[in-house]
mmCIF file of C-alpha atoms in Angstrom:
data_model
loop_
_atom_site.group_PDB
_atom_site.id
_atom_site.type_symbol
_atom_site.label_atom_id
_atom_site.label_comp_id
_atom_site.label_asym_id
_atom_site.label_seq_id
_atom_site.Cartn_x
_atom_site.Cartn_y
_atom_site.Cartn_z
ATOM 1 C CA MET A 41 128.112 90.663 78.067
ATOM 2 C CA SER A 42 128.275 94.027 76.389
ATOM 3 C CA ALA A 43 129.631 97.093 78.131
ATOM 4 C CA ASP A 44 126.076 98.445 78.216
ATOM 5 C CA ALA A 45 124.769 95.480 80.178
ATOM 6 C CA LYS A 46 127.622 95.774 82.678
ATOM 7 C CA LEU A 47 126.928 99.451 83.150
ATOM 8 C CA ALA A 48 123.212 98.723 83.613
ATOM 9 C CA GLY A 49 124.046 96.551 86.605
ATOM 10 C CA LEU A 50 126.139 99.326 88.102
ATOM 11 C CA ARG A 51 123.418 101.883 87.519
ATOM 12 C CA ARG A 52 120.741 99.775 89.177
ATOM 13 C CA GLY A 53 122.653 99.875 92.417
ATOM 14 C CA LEU A 54 123.024 103.642 92.157
ATOM 15 C CA LEU A 55 119.315 104.396 92.280
ATOM 16 C CA GLU A 56 119.127 104.070 96.051
ATOM 17 C CA PRO A 57 121.945 106.478 96.971
ATOM 18 C CA LEU A 58 120.792 108.908 94.289
ATOM 19 C CA VAL A 59 117.276 108.944 95.703
ATOM 20 C CA LEU A 60 118.678 109.593 99.174
ATOM 21 C CA ALA A 61 120.812 112.394 97.764
ATOM 22 C CA ALA A 62 117.852 113.866 95.886
ATOM 23 C CA ILE A 63 115.906 114.456 99.078
ATOM 24 C CA GLU A 64 118.902 115.578 101.105
ATOM 25 C CA PRO A 65 118.726 119.316 100.395
ATOM 26 C CA LYS A 66 114.947 119.513 100.722
ATOM 27 C CA GLU A 67 111.897 117.323 101.030
ATOM 28 C CA ARG A 68 110.508 116.186 97.705
ATOM 29 C CA TYR A 69 107.590 114.134 96.458
ATOM 30 C CA ALA A 70 107.989 111.261 94.038
ATOM 31 C CA ALA A 71 107.503 113.214 90.813
ATOM 32 C CA GLU A 72 110.096 115.783 91.929
ATOM 33 C CA ILE A 73 112.552 113.029 92.764
ATOM 34 C CA LEU A 74 112.096 111.674 89.240
ATOM 35 C CA VAL A 75 112.729 115.147 87.822
ATOM 36 C CA SER A 76 115.941 115.490 89.860
ATOM 37 C CA LEU A 77 117.097 112.095 88.654
ATOM 38 C CA ARG A 78 116.345 112.939 85.046
ATOM 39 C CA ARG A 79 118.173 116.247 85.397
ATOM 40 C CA VAL A 80 121.402 114.506 86.351
ATOM 41 C CA GLY A 81 121.010 112.013 83.512
ATOM 42 C CA PHE A 82 119.643 109.117 85.524
ATOM 43 C CA PRO A 83 116.112 108.591 84.246
ATOM 44 C CA ALA A 84 114.011 106.302 86.454
ATOM 45 C CA GLN A 85 110.361 105.386 86.571
ATOM 46 C CA GLU A 86 107.659 105.223 89.212
ATOM 47 C CA GLY A 87 107.653 101.462 88.786
ATOM 48 C CA SER A 88 111.078 101.200 90.370
ATOM 49 C CA LEU A 89 110.985 104.332 92.521
ATOM 50 C CA TYR A 90 107.860 103.522 94.557
ATOM 51 C CA PRO A 91 108.947 100.080 95.732
ATOM 52 C CA LEU A 92 112.357 101.536 96.589
ATOM 53 C CA LEU A 93 110.887 104.435 98.585
ATOM 54 C CA SER A 94 108.774 102.114 100.651
ATOM 55 C CA LYS A 95 111.734 99.852 101.279
ATOM 56 C CA LEU A 96 113.779 102.884 102.396
ATOM 57 C CA ARG A 97 110.932 103.881 104.685
ATOM 58 C CA ARG A 98 110.797 100.416 106.207
ATOM 59 C CA GLU A 99 114.537 100.563 106.778
ATOM 60 C CA GLY A 100 114.085 103.868 108.570
ATOM 61 C CA LEU A 101 116.190 105.880 106.117
ATOM 62 C CA VAL A 102 113.407 108.160 104.900
ATOM 63 C CA TYR A 103 110.033 109.290 106.205
ATOM 64 C CA HIS A 104 107.222 111.117 104.533
ATOM 65 C CA GLU A 105 104.644 113.736 105.342
ATOM 66 C CA TRP A 106 101.407 114.264 103.494
ATOM 67 C CA ARG A 107 100.918 117.703 101.983
ATOM 68 C CA GLU A 108 97.996 119.095 100.033
ATOM 69 C CA SER A 109 98.675 119.566 96.358
ATOM 70 C CA PRO A 110 97.356 122.572 94.424
ATOM 71 C CA SER A 111 96.038 120.163 91.796
ATOM 72 C CA GLY A 112 94.885 116.648 92.512
ATOM 73 C CA PRO A 113 95.344 114.325 95.463
ATOM 74 C CA PRO A 114 97.656 115.055 98.437
ATOM 75 C CA ARG A 115 101.316 114.125 98.017
ATOM 76 C CA LYS A 116 103.850 112.327 100.116
ATOM 77 C CA TYR A 117 106.901 114.498 100.712
ATOM 78 C CA PHE A 118 109.967 112.463 101.553
ATOM 79 C CA SER A 119 112.860 113.523 103.800
ATOM 80 C CA LEU A 120 115.932 111.792 105.178
ATOM 81 C CA THR A 121 115.988 110.513 108.735
ATOM 82 C CA GLY A 122 119.163 110.676 110.814
ATOM 83 C CA SER A 123 120.191 107.220 109.722
ATOM 84 C CA GLY A 124 119.329 108.091 106.118
ATOM 85 C CA ARG A 125 121.812 110.964 106.314
ATOM 86 C CA ARG A 126 124.442 108.740 107.883
ATOM 87 C CA GLN A 127 123.949 106.127 105.187
ATOM 88 C CA LEU A 128 124.277 108.726 102.433
ATOM 89 C CA ALA A 129 127.474 110.069 104.003
ATOM 90 C CA GLU A 130 128.871 106.556 104.205
ATOM 91 C CA PHE A 131 127.957 105.981 100.601
ATOM 92 C CA ARG A 132 129.756 109.140 99.508
ATOM 93 C CA ASP A 133 132.876 108.073 101.396
ATOM 94 C CA HIS A 134 132.714 104.667 99.835
ATOM 95 C CA TRP A 135 132.152 106.148 96.410
ATOM 96 C CA SER A 136 135.109 108.507 96.560
ATOM 97 C CA GLY A 137 137.224 105.581 97.752
ATOM 98 C CA LEU A 138 136.123 103.598 94.712
ATOM 99 C CA SER A 139 136.791 106.377 92.258
ATOM 100 C CA ARG A 140 140.210 106.977 93.811
ATOM 101 C CA MET A 141 140.893 103.281 93.301
ATOM 102 C CA ILE A 142 139.897 103.269 89.677
ATOM 103 C CA SER A 143 141.853 106.393 88.847
ATOM 104 C CA THR A 144 145.046 105.471 90.694
ATOM 105 C CA ILE A 145 145.325 101.732 90.097
ATOM 106 C CA GLY A 146 148.388 100.710 88.083
ATOM 107 C CA GLU A 147 150.133 104.035 88.442
ATOM 108 C CA MET B 229 82.998 102.742 68.459
ATOM 109 C CA ASP B 230 81.270 104.828 71.075
ATOM 110 C CA ALA B 231 81.863 102.353 73.856
ATOM 111 C CA LYS B 232 83.108 104.287 76.828
ATOM 112 C CA VAL B 233 83.845 103.311 80.382
ATOM 113 C CA SER B 234 84.966 105.331 83.329
ATOM 114 C CA LEU B 235 88.096 104.596 85.323
ATOM 115 C CA GLN B 236 88.313 105.156 89.045
ATOM 116 C CA LEU B 237 91.813 105.692 90.348
ATOM 117 C CA SER B 238 93.002 105.973 93.928
ATOM 118 C CA GLY B 239 93.243 109.518 95.173
ATOM 119 C CA HIS B 240 91.347 110.978 92.243
ATOM 120 C CA ALA B 241 87.796 111.813 93.174
ATOM 121 C CA ALA B 242 86.518 112.260 89.625
ATOM 122 C CA ALA B 243 86.462 109.348 87.194
ATOM 123 C CA PHE B 244 88.355 109.317 83.884
ATOM 124 C CA PRO B 245 86.448 108.509 80.682
ATOM 125 C CA ALA B 246 88.269 105.836 78.686
ATOM 126 C CA THR B 247 87.844 103.234 76.000
ATOM 127 C CA PRO B 248 87.487 99.574 77.011
ATOM 128 C CA GLU B 249 91.000 98.888 75.595
ATOM 129 C CA ALA B 250 92.466 101.544 77.858
ATOM 130 C CA GLN B 251 90.629 100.047 80.809
ATOM 131 C CA ALA B 252 91.852 96.558 79.938
ATOM 132 C CA SER B 253 95.485 97.588 79.669
ATOM 133 C CA LEU B 254 95.280 99.537 82.927
ATOM 134 C CA ARG B 255 93.802 96.497 84.627
ATOM 135 C CA ARG B 256 96.545 94.264 83.248
ATOM 136 C CA TYR B 257 99.193 96.665 84.443
ATOM 137 C CA LEU B 258 97.767 96.894 87.955
ATOM 138 C CA ASP B 259 97.268 93.130 88.198
ATOM 139 C CA GLU B 260 100.862 92.613 87.140
ATOM 140 C CA ALA B 261 101.984 95.196 89.693
ATOM 141 C CA ARG B 262 100.073 93.376 92.439
ATOM 142 C CA THR B 263 101.643 90.085 91.424
ATOM 143 C CA GLN B 264 105.126 91.592 91.403
ATOM 144 C CA LEU B 265 104.569 93.190 94.788
ATOM 145 C CA ARG B 266 102.995 90.157 96.419
ATOM 146 C CA GLU B 267 105.876 89.820 98.840
ATOM 147 C CA ASP B 268 106.258 93.494 99.501
ATOM 148 C CA PRO B 269 104.752 94.417 102.874
ATOM 149 C CA ASP B 270 103.736 97.787 101.410
ATOM 150 C CA GLY B 271 102.455 96.322 98.160
ATOM 151 C CA ASP B 272 98.927 97.719 98.475
ATOM 152 C CA GLU B 273 100.213 101.166 99.257
ATOM 153 C CA ILE B 274 102.607 101.106 96.304
ATOM 154 C CA VAL B 275 99.788 100.107 93.968
ATOM 155 C CA ARG B 276 97.721 103.000 95.326
ATOM 156 C CA ASP B 277 100.626 105.382 94.708
ATOM 157 C CA LEU B 278 100.950 104.071 91.165
ATOM 158 C CA GLU B 279 97.250 104.670 90.586
ATOM 159 C CA VAL B 280 97.640 108.221 91.834
ATOM 160 C CA SER B 281 100.440 108.980 89.403
ATOM 161 C CA ILE B 282 98.677 107.306 86.488
ATOM 162 C CA GLY B 283 95.698 109.504 87.361
ATOM 163 C CA ASP B 284 97.928 112.602 87.517
ATOM 164 C CA ARG B 285 98.979 111.874 83.958
ATOM 165 C CA LEU B 286 95.394 111.300 82.834
ATOM 166 C CA VAL B 287 94.158 114.642 84.128
ATOM 167 C CA GLY B 288 95.512 116.516 81.106
ATOM 168 C CA LEU B 289 93.809 114.131 78.702
ATOM 169 C CA ARG B 290 90.526 114.348 80.563
ATOM 170 C CA ASP B 291 90.564 118.119 80.257
ATOM 171 C CA GLN B 292 90.661 117.726 76.495
ATOM 172 C CA GLY B 293 87.338 115.945 76.773
ATOM 173 C CA ASP B 294 88.007 112.760 74.800
ATOM 174 C CA PRO B 295 88.068 109.344 76.453
ATOM 175 C CA VAL B 296 91.556 107.912 76.984
ATOM 176 C CA THR B 297 92.417 105.517 74.163
ATOM 177 C CA GLY B 298 94.294 102.258 74.474
ATOM 178 C CA THR B 299 97.330 103.800 72.783
ATOM 179 C CA GLN B 300 97.401 106.750 75.133
ATOM 180 C CA MET B 301 97.055 104.457 78.123
ATOM 181 C CA ALA B 302 99.845 102.219 76.853
ATOM 182 C CA ALA B 303 102.116 105.258 76.507
ATOM 183 C CA ILE B 304 101.325 106.405 80.045
ATOM 184 C CA LEU B 305 101.868 102.956 81.502
ATOM 185 C CA SER B 306 105.214 102.594 79.795
ATOM 186 C CA GLU B 307 106.209 105.976 81.240
ATOM 187 C CA VAL B 308 105.279 104.816 84.711
ATOM 188 C CA GLY B 309 107.310 101.713 83.999
ATOM 189 C CA ALA B 310 107.271 98.075 84.966
ATOM 190 C CA ILE B 311 107.444 97.306 88.646
ATOM 191 C CA SER B 312 110.833 96.272 89.902
ATOM 192 C CA PRO B 313 110.255 94.826 93.343
ATOM 193 C CA THR B 314 112.954 95.312 95.937
ATOM 194 C CA ARG B 315 114.130 92.209 97.660
ATOM 195 C CA ALA B 316 115.213 92.934 101.180
ATOM 196 C CA GLN B 317 115.803 89.285 101.951
ATOM 197 C CA THR B 318 116.153 86.398 99.571
ATOM 198 C CA PRO B 319 113.646 83.673 100.254
ATOM 199 C CA VAL B 320 115.013 80.400 101.560
ATOM 200 C CA HIS B 321 114.252 77.637 99.112
ATOM 201 C CA GLY B 322 112.842 74.386 100.329
ATOM 202 C CA ALA B 323 110.452 75.400 103.074
ATOM 203 C CA THR B 324 107.033 76.367 101.767
ATOM 204 C CA ARG B 325 104.085 77.675 103.697
ATOM 205 C CA GLY B 326 102.070 74.519 103.146
ATOM 206 C CA ARG B 327 98.323 74.111 103.262
ATOM 207 C CA PHE B 328 96.241 76.573 105.184
ATOM 208 C CA PHE B 329 92.530 77.271 105.554
ATOM 209 C CA CYS B 330 91.158 80.369 103.921
ATOM 210 C CA ARG B 331 88.190 81.861 102.126
ATOM 211 C CA ILE B 332 88.398 82.225 98.359
ATOM 212 C CA THR B 333 86.646 85.096 96.636
ATOM 213 C CA GLU B 334 86.542 84.111 92.971
ATOM 214 C CA GLY B 335 83.670 81.714 92.332
ATOM 215 C CA LYS B 336 82.269 81.916 95.847
ATOM 216 C CA TRP B 337 78.603 81.449 96.577
ATOM 217 C CA PHE B 338 78.467 82.958 100.008
ATOM 218 C CA GLY B 339 81.655 83.457 101.990
ATOM 219 C CA GLY B 340 83.987 81.322 99.908
ATOM 220 C CA ILE B 341 84.599 78.939 102.816
ATOM 221 C CA CYS B 342 83.569 75.791 100.919
ATOM 222 C CA LEU B 343 85.923 76.828 98.134
ATOM 223 C CA GLY B 344 88.672 77.218 100.703
ATOM 224 C CA ILE B 345 88.004 73.744 102.105
ATOM 225 C CA ALA B 346 87.933 72.314 98.588
ATOM 226 C CA ALA B 347 91.259 73.948 97.759
ATOM 227 C CA TYR B 348 92.749 72.793 101.054
ATOM 228 C CA GLY B 349 91.845 69.148 100.554
ATOM 229 C CA GLU B 350 91.778 69.274 96.754
ATOM 230 C CA PHE B 351 88.125 68.158 96.837
ATOM 231 C CA ARG B 352 85.483 69.093 94.317
ATOM 232 C CA VAL B 353 83.741 72.198 95.547
ATOM 233 C CA ASP B 354 80.208 70.969 94.698
ATOM 234 C CA TRP B 355 80.760 67.950 96.947
ATOM 235 C CA VAL B 356 81.981 70.133 99.765
ATOM 236 C CA ARG B 357 78.958 72.389 99.369
ATOM 237 C CA THR B 358 76.550 69.445 99.374
ATOM 238 C CA VAL B 359 78.113 67.924 102.475
ATOM 239 C CA VAL B 360 78.164 71.247 104.303
ATOM 240 C CA LEU B 361 74.547 71.920 103.373
ATOM 241 C CA LEU B 362 73.406 68.471 104.512
ATOM 242 C CA LEU B 363 75.348 68.700 107.771
ATOM 243 C CA THR B 364 73.836 72.120 108.406
ATOM 244 C CA LEU B 365 70.348 70.673 107.984
ATOM 245 C CA PHE B 366 71.075 67.634 110.183
ATOM 246 C CA THR B 367 72.739 69.584 112.961
ATOM 247 C CA GLY B 368 69.868 72.021 113.120
ATOM 248 C CA GLY B 369 71.922 74.984 112.003
ATOM 249 C CA ILE B 370 74.867 74.641 114.362
ATOM 250 C CA LEU B 371 77.162 74.410 111.358
ATOM 251 C CA GLY B 372 75.682 77.712 110.262
ATOM 252 C CA LEU B 373 77.103 79.275 113.410
ATOM 253 C CA VAL B 374 80.461 77.644 112.746
ATOM 254 C CA TYR B 375 80.305 79.076 109.236
ATOM 255 C CA LEU B 376 79.740 82.575 110.611
ATOM 256 C CA VAL B 377 82.711 82.234 112.952
ATOM 257 C CA LEU B 378 84.909 80.999 110.099
ATOM 258 C CA LEU B 379 83.722 83.965 108.060
ATOM 259 C CA LEU B 380 85.321 86.190 110.678
ATOM 260 C CA VAL B 381 88.548 84.351 111.328
ATOM 261 C CA LEU B 382 89.733 82.907 108.031
ATOM 262 C CA PRO B 383 92.077 84.924 105.817
ATOM 263 C CA VAL B 384 90.725 85.863 102.386
ATOM 264 C CA VAL B 385 92.496 84.801 99.207
ATOM 265 C CA PRO B 386 91.270 86.175 95.848
ATOM 266 C CA THR B 387 91.468 83.052 93.666
ATOM 267 C CA VAL B 388 92.237 79.343 93.841
ATOM 268 C CA ARG B 389 95.388 79.928 91.782
ATOM 269 C CA GLU B 390 96.513 82.553 94.213
ATOM 270 C CA TYR B 391 95.884 80.092 97.071
ATOM 271 C CA GLU B 392 98.059 77.475 95.375
ATOM 272 C CA HIS B 393 100.718 80.056 94.796
ATOM 273 C CA ARG B 394 100.812 81.111 98.445
ATOM 274 C CA ARG B 395 100.762 77.491 99.555
ATOM 275 C CA ASP B 396 103.742 76.562 97.397
ATOM 276 C CA GLU B 397 105.853 79.661 97.514
ATOM 277 C CA PRO B 398 109.066 79.508 99.505
ATOM 278 C CA GLN B 399 108.865 81.005 102.955
ATOM 279 C CA SER B 400 111.091 84.005 103.501
ATOM 280 C CA SER B 401 113.121 83.789 106.651
#
């Protein structure tokens, strides 16, 4: 297994918390979420984002509201629910724990 | 060369002119998406959302006036990306749904009920149709009423293959 393949596995698991984080500051629709992801160097595609968003909605972590779009069909704007925010906070805690581990182990 | 079809996509009121190749690859993509999302409770909605964003990408091309070519469509579809279904629960292997009665759309004559019965019992559908027709005649149409009731209550399955798939797939807990 090459280093790339190992990293790919790690990245896959990151999509969910990154999506939650992307809609934390303000509500966004799917294309904007993809732009935010690309901007931080985590390109993703609708094909994986849409199934994830609807799973997150079923789990009660996000909800959406329909808004008119200036061009084309109305859009779903996603925001975090209370438990979405809690989950993101937990993830951040967990993440900083992990990075502390990897930077201090063996010292 | 001039063959042109128009694509209808969810959410987009106006159709998109396209070549038959573009239409075929779109259809393949959406069929594949439906298959991948078969177990997703929001599968239909996700496919609709995908159609909307494919349409959003096609708008620019439509404004240029030329029909969408197969190559352009392929590029758009690879941007949208293959579906990666989320698995909330892993299905338990062993227990399958088993046989169930349904109506089957592909190849139906009327409601697809005879096809459903044929698939259920693995009979030949022309035999089922003959028997049902004869029984309807002999019972003075009572079976016709039964047929109408079944039309309302039975679940619809698109194809025989799909029926077999649902019958044999592991049940999720």
